[in-house]
Coordinates of C-alpha atoms and ligand atoms in Angstrom, one line a residue:
M3 CA -4.0 18.3 -13.0
K4 CA -0.5 17.1 -12.9
K5 CA 0.7 15.3 -9.6
K6 CA 3.7 13.6 -8.4
I7 CA 3.3 10.5 -6.2
T8 CA 5.9 8.7 -4.4
V9 CA 5.2 4.9 -4.7
I10 CA 6.7 2.5 -2.3
K11 CA 5.5 -1.1 -3.1
G12 CA 7.1 -2.7 0.1
D13 CA 7.0 -6.3 0.9
G14 CA 5.0 -9.2 0.9
I15 CA 1.6 -8.7 -0.7
G16 CA 2.5 -5.0 -1.0
P17 CA 3.8 -5.1 -4.7
E18 CA 0.4 -7.0 -6.0
T19 CA -1.9 -4.7 -4.1
I20 CA 0.0 -1.5 -5.0
D21 CA -0.1 -2.7 -8.8
Q22 CA -3.8 -2.9 -8.6
A23 CA -4.1 0.4 -6.9
L24 CA -1.8 2.0 -9.8
K25 CA -4.3 0.4 -12.2
V26 CA -7.2 2.1 -10.7
L27 CA -5.2 5.4 -10.5
N28 CA -4.2 5.1 -14.1
C29 CA -7.9 4.6 -15.2
I30 CA -8.8 7.8 -13.1
S31 CA -6.2 9.7 -14.9
D32 CA -7.6 8.7 -18.2
I33 CA -11.1 9.4 -17.2
Y34 CA -10.5 12.9 -15.7
S35 CA -7.5 13.9 -17.9
H36 CA -5.0 14.0 -15.1
S37 CA -1.2 13.2 -15.2
F38 CA 0.1 11.2 -12.2
E39 CA 3.9 10.8 -12.2
Y40 CA 5.1 7.9 -10.3
D41 CA 8.4 8.1 -8.4
Y42 CA 9.5 4.8 -6.9
A43 CA 11.1 4.6 -3.6
L44 CA 12.3 1.9 -1.3
L45 CA 11.3 1.3 2.4
G46 CA 11.2 -1.8 4.5
G47 CA 12.6 -5.3 3.9
E48 CA 13.3 -4.5 0.0
C49 CA 15.2 -1.6 1.1
I50 CA 17.1 -3.6 3.7
E51 CA 17.9 -6.2 1.0
K52 CA 19.3 -3.4 -1.4
T53 CA 20.8 -0.8 0.7
G54 CA 21.4 -2.5 4.2
V55 CA 18.9 0.0 6.1
P56 CA 15.1 0.0 6.3
I57 CA 14.9 3.6 4.9
T58 CA 17.3 5.9 2.9
E59 CA 17.7 9.7 2.4
D60 CA 16.7 9.2 -1.0
T61 CA 13.1 7.9 0.0
I62 CA 12.7 10.8 2.4
T63 CA 13.8 13.3 0.0
K64 CA 11.5 12.0 -2.6
A65 CA 8.5 11.8 -0.4
K66 CA 9.0 15.4 0.8
S67 CA 9.2 16.5 -2.8
S68 CA 6.0 14.8 -4.0
D69 CA 2.4 15.6 -3.7
A70 CA 1.5 12.3 -1.9
V71 CA 3.2 8.9 -0.9
L72 CA 1.3 5.7 -1.6
L73 CA 2.6 2.8 0.4
G74 CA 2.1 -1.1 0.0
S75 CA 3.0 -2.9 3.3
V76 CA 6.4 -3.7 4.9
G77 CA 7.8 -6.5 7.0
G78 CA 8.2 -10.2 7.0
P79 CA 9.7 -13.1 9.0
K80 CA 13.1 -12.8 7.0
W81 CA 13.8 -9.4 9.0
D82 CA 12.3 -10.5 12.3
S83 CA 15.7 -11.3 14.0
L84 CA 17.2 -8.0 13.0
P85 CA 18.0 -5.4 15.7
A86 CA 15.1 -2.8 16.4
N87 CA 16.8 0.0 14.4
L88 CA 17.4 -2.1 11.4
R89 CA 13.9 -3.8 11.1
P90 CA 11.5 -3.0 8.2
E91 CA 9.1 -1.2 10.6
K92 CA 11.7 1.2 11.7
G93 CA 11.5 2.6 8.0
L94 CA 7.6 3.1 8.4
L95 CA 8.3 4.8 11.7
T96 CA 11.0 7.1 10.3
I97 CA 8.9 8.2 7.4
R98 CA 6.0 8.9 9.6
K99 CA 8.3 11.1 11.7
E100 CA 10.1 12.7 9.0
L101 CA 6.9 13.9 7.3
N102 CA 5.4 14.8 10.7
L103 CA 2.3 12.7 9.9
F104 CA 0.8 13.0 13.4
A105 CA -2.8 12.1 12.2
N106 CA -3.8 8.7 11.1
L107 CA -7.3 8.2 9.7
R108 CA -8.7 4.7 9.8
P109 CA -12.4 4.5 8.4
A110 CA -14.0 1.3 9.3
L111 CA -17.4 1.0 7.7
L112 CA -19.6 -1.9 6.9
F113 CA -20.7 -2.3 3.4
P114 CA -24.4 -3.5 3.6
A115 CA -23.4 -6.3 1.0
L116 CA -20.6 -7.4 3.4
A117 CA -22.7 -7.8 6.5
S118 CA -22.5 -11.7 6.3
A119 CA -18.7 -11.3 6.5
C120 CA -18.8 -9.4 9.8
P121 CA -18.4 -11.8 12.6
L122 CA -21.1 -10.0 14.8
K123 CA -24.5 -11.3 15.0
P124 CA -26.7 -9.8 12.4
E125 CA -28.9 -8.0 15.0
I126 CA -25.8 -6.2 16.3
V127 CA -25.0 -4.7 12.9
N128 CA -28.4 -4.5 11.3
D129 CA -28.1 -0.7 11.0
G130 CA -24.5 -1.0 9.8
F131 CA -21.7 1.3 11.2
D132 CA -19.3 3.7 10.0
V133 CA -16.4 4.4 12.6
L134 CA -13.4 6.6 11.9
V135 CA -10.3 6.0 14.2
V136 CA -8.3 9.1 14.5
R137 CA -4.9 7.7 15.9
E138 CA -2.1 10.0 17.0
L139 CA 1.0 8.6 15.0
T140 CA 4.3 10.4 16.0
G141 CA 4.2 10.2 19.7
G142 CA 3.5 7.9 22.7
L143 CA 5.3 4.5 23.3
Y144 CA 6.2 4.0 19.8
F145 CA 8.6 7.2 20.0
G146 CA 9.6 7.2 23.6
E147 CA 12.9 5.9 24.8
H148 CA 13.5 2.1 24.3
K149 CA 16.3 0.4 26.1
T150 CA 17.2 -2.9 27.8
I151 CA 19.6 -2.7 30.5
V152 CA 21.1 -5.4 33.0
Q153 CA 20.2 -5.1 36.6
N154 CA 21.4 -7.7 39.3
G155 CA 22.3 -9.8 36.4
M156 CA 18.9 -9.7 35.0
K157 CA 17.7 -8.1 31.9
K158 CA 15.1 -5.3 32.1
A159 CA 13.3 -3.7 29.2
I160 CA 12.1 0.0 29.4
D161 CA 9.7 1.7 27.0
S162 CA 8.8 5.3 27.7
L163 CA 5.5 6.8 27.1
E164 CA 5.3 10.5 26.8
Y165 CA 2.9 13.0 25.5
S166 CA 2.9 16.6 25.5
E167 CA 0.1 19.2 25.7
E168 CA 0.8 20.2 22.1
E169 CA 0.9 16.8 20.6
I170 CA -2.5 15.8 22.2
K171 CA -4.0 19.4 21.1
R172 CA -3.1 19.0 17.4
I173 CA -4.6 15.5 17.0
A174 CA -7.6 16.6 19.3
I175 CA -8.2 19.3 16.9
K176 CA -8.0 17.1 13.9
G177 CA -10.6 14.9 15.5
F178 CA -13.2 17.5 16.3
E179 CA -12.8 19.1 12.9
I180 CA -13.4 15.8 11.2
A181 CA -16.4 15.0 13.4
R182 CA -17.9 18.2 12.3
K183 CA -18.0 16.7 8.8
R184 CA -19.5 13.5 10.1
K185 CA -22.1 12.7 12.8
R186 CA -20.5 15.2 15.3
K187 CA -19.4 12.6 17.9
V188 CA -15.8 12.3 19.5
T189 CA -15.2 9.3 21.6
S190 CA -12.0 9.9 23.4
V191 CA -10.0 6.8 24.6
D192 CA -7.6 6.6 27.3
K193 CA -6.6 4.8 30.3
A194 CA -7.0 7.9 32.7
N195 CA -7.5 5.4 35.7
V196 CA -3.9 4.5 35.6
L197 CA -1.6 6.6 33.5
D198 CA -0.4 10.2 33.7
S199 CA -0.3 10.6 29.9
S200 CA -3.9 9.6 29.7
R201 CA -4.8 12.1 32.3
L202 CA -3.1 14.8 30.5
W203 CA -4.7 13.5 27.3
R204 CA -8.2 13.7 28.7
D205 CA -7.7 17.4 30.3
V206 CA -6.3 18.6 26.8
V207 CA -9.2 17.0 24.8
H208 CA -11.8 18.5 27.0
E209 CA -10.1 21.8 26.7
T210 CA -10.1 21.6 23.1
A211 CA -13.7 20.6 23.0
K212 CA -14.7 24.0 24.3
A213 CA -14.1 25.3 20.8
Y214 CA -16.5 22.7 19.4
P215 CA -19.8 22.9 21.3
D216 CA -21.5 21.4 18.4
V217 CA -19.6 18.1 18.8
E218 CA -20.6 15.7 21.5
L219 CA -17.7 14.4 23.4
E220 CA -17.3 11.2 25.5
D221 CA -14.5 9.7 27.3
I222 CA -14.0 5.9 27.4
L223 CA -11.3 3.7 28.9
I224 CA -9.3 1.7 26.4
D225 CA -10.4 -1.9 27.9
N226 CA -14.2 -0.9 27.9
C227 CA -13.9 0.5 24.3
T228 CA -12.6 -2.8 23.0
M229 CA -15.8 -4.4 24.4
Q230 CA -18.0 -1.5 23.2
L231 CA -16.9 -2.1 19.7
L232 CA -17.9 -5.6 19.6
K233 CA -21.1 -4.9 21.6
C234 CA -22.5 -1.9 19.7
P235 CA -20.2 -0.6 17.0
C236 CA -23.0 1.9 15.7
R237 CA -22.5 3.9 18.8
F238 CA -19.2 5.2 17.5
D239 CA -18.4 8.0 15.2
V240 CA -15.0 9.4 15.6
I241 CA -12.8 7.4 17.9
L242 CA -10.1 9.8 19.0
T243 CA -6.9 8.1 20.5
E244 CA -3.3 7.6 21.1
N245 CA -0.8 5.7 19.0
M246 CA -0.6 2.4 20.6
F247 CA -4.6 2.2 21.6
G248 CA -5.2 3.4 18.1
D249 CA -2.9 0.4 16.5
I250 CA -5.0 -2.0 18.5
L251 CA -8.2 -0.5 18.2
S252 CA -8.1 -0.1 14.2
D253 CA -7.2 -3.8 13.9
E254 CA -10.2 -4.8 15.9
A255 CA -12.5 -2.3 14.0
S256 CA -11.3 -3.7 10.8
M257 CA -12.3 -7.1 11.5
L258 CA -15.9 -6.0 12.0
T259 CA -15.9 -4.9 8.5
G260 CA -15.4 -8.3 7.4
S261 CA -11.6 -8.5 6.8
I262 CA -8.5 -6.2 7.4
G263 CA -8.2 -6.5 3.7
M264 CA -10.7 -3.8 3.6
L265 CA -9.3 -1.1 5.7
A266 CA -7.8 1.8 4.3
S267 CA -5.6 4.5 5.9
A268 CA -4.4 8.0 5.6
S269 CA -1.5 9.7 7.5
I270 CA -1.6 13.4 7.3
N271 CA -0.1 16.4 8.7
E272 CA -1.0 20.3 8.6
T273 CA -0.1 20.5 5.0
S274 CA -1.4 18.6 2.0
L275 CA 1.3 16.0 2.0
G276 CA 0.2 12.8 3.2
L277 CA 1.2 9.1 3.2
Y278 CA -1.5 6.4 2.4
E279 CA -1.4 2.8 3.0
P280 CA -3.6 -0.1 4.0
S281 CA -3.9 -0.9 7.6
H282 CA -3.1 -4.5 6.9
G283 CA 0.6 -5.8 7.0
S284 CA 2.6 -7.7 4.3
A285 CA 0.9 -11.1 4.8
P286 CA 3.9 -13.0 3.7
D287 CA 1.9 -16.2 3.9
I288 CA -0.1 -15.5 1.0
A289 CA 2.4 -13.1 -0.9
G290 CA 3.0 -13.8 -4.5
Q291 CA -0.1 -15.8 -4.9
N292 CA -2.5 -13.3 -6.4
I293 CA -5.0 -13.9 -3.8
A294 CA -4.7 -10.8 -1.5
N295 CA -7.7 -8.4 -1.3
P296 CA -6.3 -5.1 -2.9
I297 CA -9.5 -3.2 -1.8
A298 CA -7.7 -1.6 1.3
T299 CA -4.9 -0.2 -1.0
I300 CA -7.2 0.8 -3.6
L301 CA -9.3 2.8 -0.9
S302 CA -6.0 4.2 0.4
A303 CA -5.4 5.6 -3.1
A304 CA -9.0 7.2 -2.8
M305 CA -8.2 8.7 0.2
M306 CA -5.0 10.1 -1.2
L307 CA -7.0 11.8 -3.9
R308 CA -9.3 13.3 -1.4
Y309 CA -6.8 14.5 1.2
S310 CA -3.8 15.3 -0.6
L311 CA -4.7 15.9 -4.3
N312 CA -8.0 17.7 -3.8
M313 CA -9.8 15.4 -6.2
Q314 CA -13.1 14.8 -4.5
K315 CA -15.1 13.5 -7.3
E316 CA -12.3 11.2 -8.4
A317 CA -12.2 9.7 -5.0
D318 CA -16.0 9.4 -4.8
A319 CA -15.8 7.5 -8.3
I320 CA -13.3 4.9 -6.8
E321 CA -15.4 4.3 -3.5
S322 CA -18.7 3.9 -5.7
A323 CA -16.8 1.4 -8.0
V324 CA -15.6 -0.8 -5.1
R325 CA -19.1 -0.7 -3.6
L326 CA -20.7 -1.7 -7.0
V327 CA -18.1 -4.6 -7.3
I328 CA -18.9 -5.9 -3.7
D329 CA -22.7 -5.4 -4.4
N330 CA -22.2 -7.4 -7.7
L331 CA -20.8 -10.3 -5.2
Y332 CA -17.3 -10.3 -6.5
R333 CA -14.9 -11.3 -3.4
T334 CA -11.4 -12.2 -2.7
V335 CA -11.0 -15.3 -0.5
D336 CA -10.8 -13.2 2.8
I337 CA -14.4 -12.0 2.2
I338 CA -15.9 -14.8 0.3
T339 CA -19.3 -16.2 1.5
D340 CA -21.6 -18.7 -0.1
G341 CA -23.2 -17.5 -3.3
C342 CA -20.4 -15.2 -4.2
K343 CA -17.9 -15.1 -7.2
K344 CA -14.3 -15.7 -6.2
V345 CA -11.8 -13.4 -7.8
T346 CA -8.0 -13.0 -7.7
C347 CA -6.2 -9.8 -6.5
S348 CA -5.7 -8.8 -10.0
E349 CA -9.2 -9.6 -11.1
M350 CA -10.5 -7.5 -8.3
G351 CA -8.5 -4.6 -9.8
D352 CA -10.1 -5.4 -13.1
K353 CA -13.5 -5.4 -11.9
I354 CA -13.0 -2.1 -10.1
I355 CA -11.7 -0.5 -13.3
E356 CA -14.7 -1.9 -15.2
A357 CA -17.0 -0.3 -12.6
L358 CA -15.1 3.0 -12.9
K359 CA -15.9 3.0 -16.6
I360 CA -19.7 2.5 -16.4
Ligands
LIG569 C1 0.1 -0.2 11.5 C2 1.2 -1.2 11.6 C3 2.3 -0.5 12.2 C4 2.2 0.3 13.6 C5 3.7 -1.4 12.5 C6 4.2 -2.1 11.2 C7 4.9 -0.6 13.0 O1 0.8 -2.3 12.7 O2 0.4 0.8 10.7 O3 -0.9 -0.4 12.3 O4 2.0 -0.3 14.7 O5 1.9 1.5 13.4
LIG570 MN1 -1.2 -2.0 13.2

């Protein structure tokens, strides 16, 4: 099959982890006789340096005309003092909105061989866990009105949190549909004891649940959820939540897997076009040293094959190769423990390719 992929290397460790993902994709195209055409585009800090803005029409056009978008990571201290609409993150938010990527899937599962890298006590994670955070990605606080006004000589900042029934309904449907292919349990996270938007969230989720009688639904408040994730991650299957709560919960869940360097992500809409990026940031402190963990980006490429390119066995092959390399005790610095073999970012890519060829 011939597929066109828009590749955005991004900032910090983005280029080095993307290089490993491309190596893996090239290996897949050799083994399975596909042809992947990479169309490079700019977004984030690199885009600011080259064009003055964090995203251009060119990037949006390329993304819209491709089969999928693979993104490294964006941002860095260099651009921290820029106004909000010129920061690298604005590029990311714009592409999510432009492609209508309202559903963000972030799988956090514990590889048995990585159990010792998990900060929880062994008895808590004995049975492992496999949690999928389904995060609403184009609404809520991120996309409400942001403004800072001056009142009585004092500055006052206002961020609005809005959700419509329609926005909640479509993400809830995604959550239930995905749960049907997993363990059939949805935990809907909100703050319905305080927020109107959460009360609407809860109503709409329950209304949607009526069409999925085979899926168990529970509600949980966000503060309790952060605690339960540490106390008993195995009680969760699909965590369905709004934009900001999902941002926070997915970072927390990632740490349980041993490192945020392991957490992939898919941002999808109702079509097959999606954007795939690691959940971690650009880690400017370790950029350019070839020590970053490329697994989150490589697993994001696997999600891309699965969700956008309809290549299930190819996605399975990448996931199995990653598992084998971990089982064989190869570790980047973020997940290293006693008795394991330390590898660089590019060596990890090489090991995964070797495993693919077995
Ligand atoms: C993420 C990131 C982004 C977000 C930032 C960079 C805007 O933290 O993808 O989780 O909050 O969505
Ligand atoms: Mn985040």
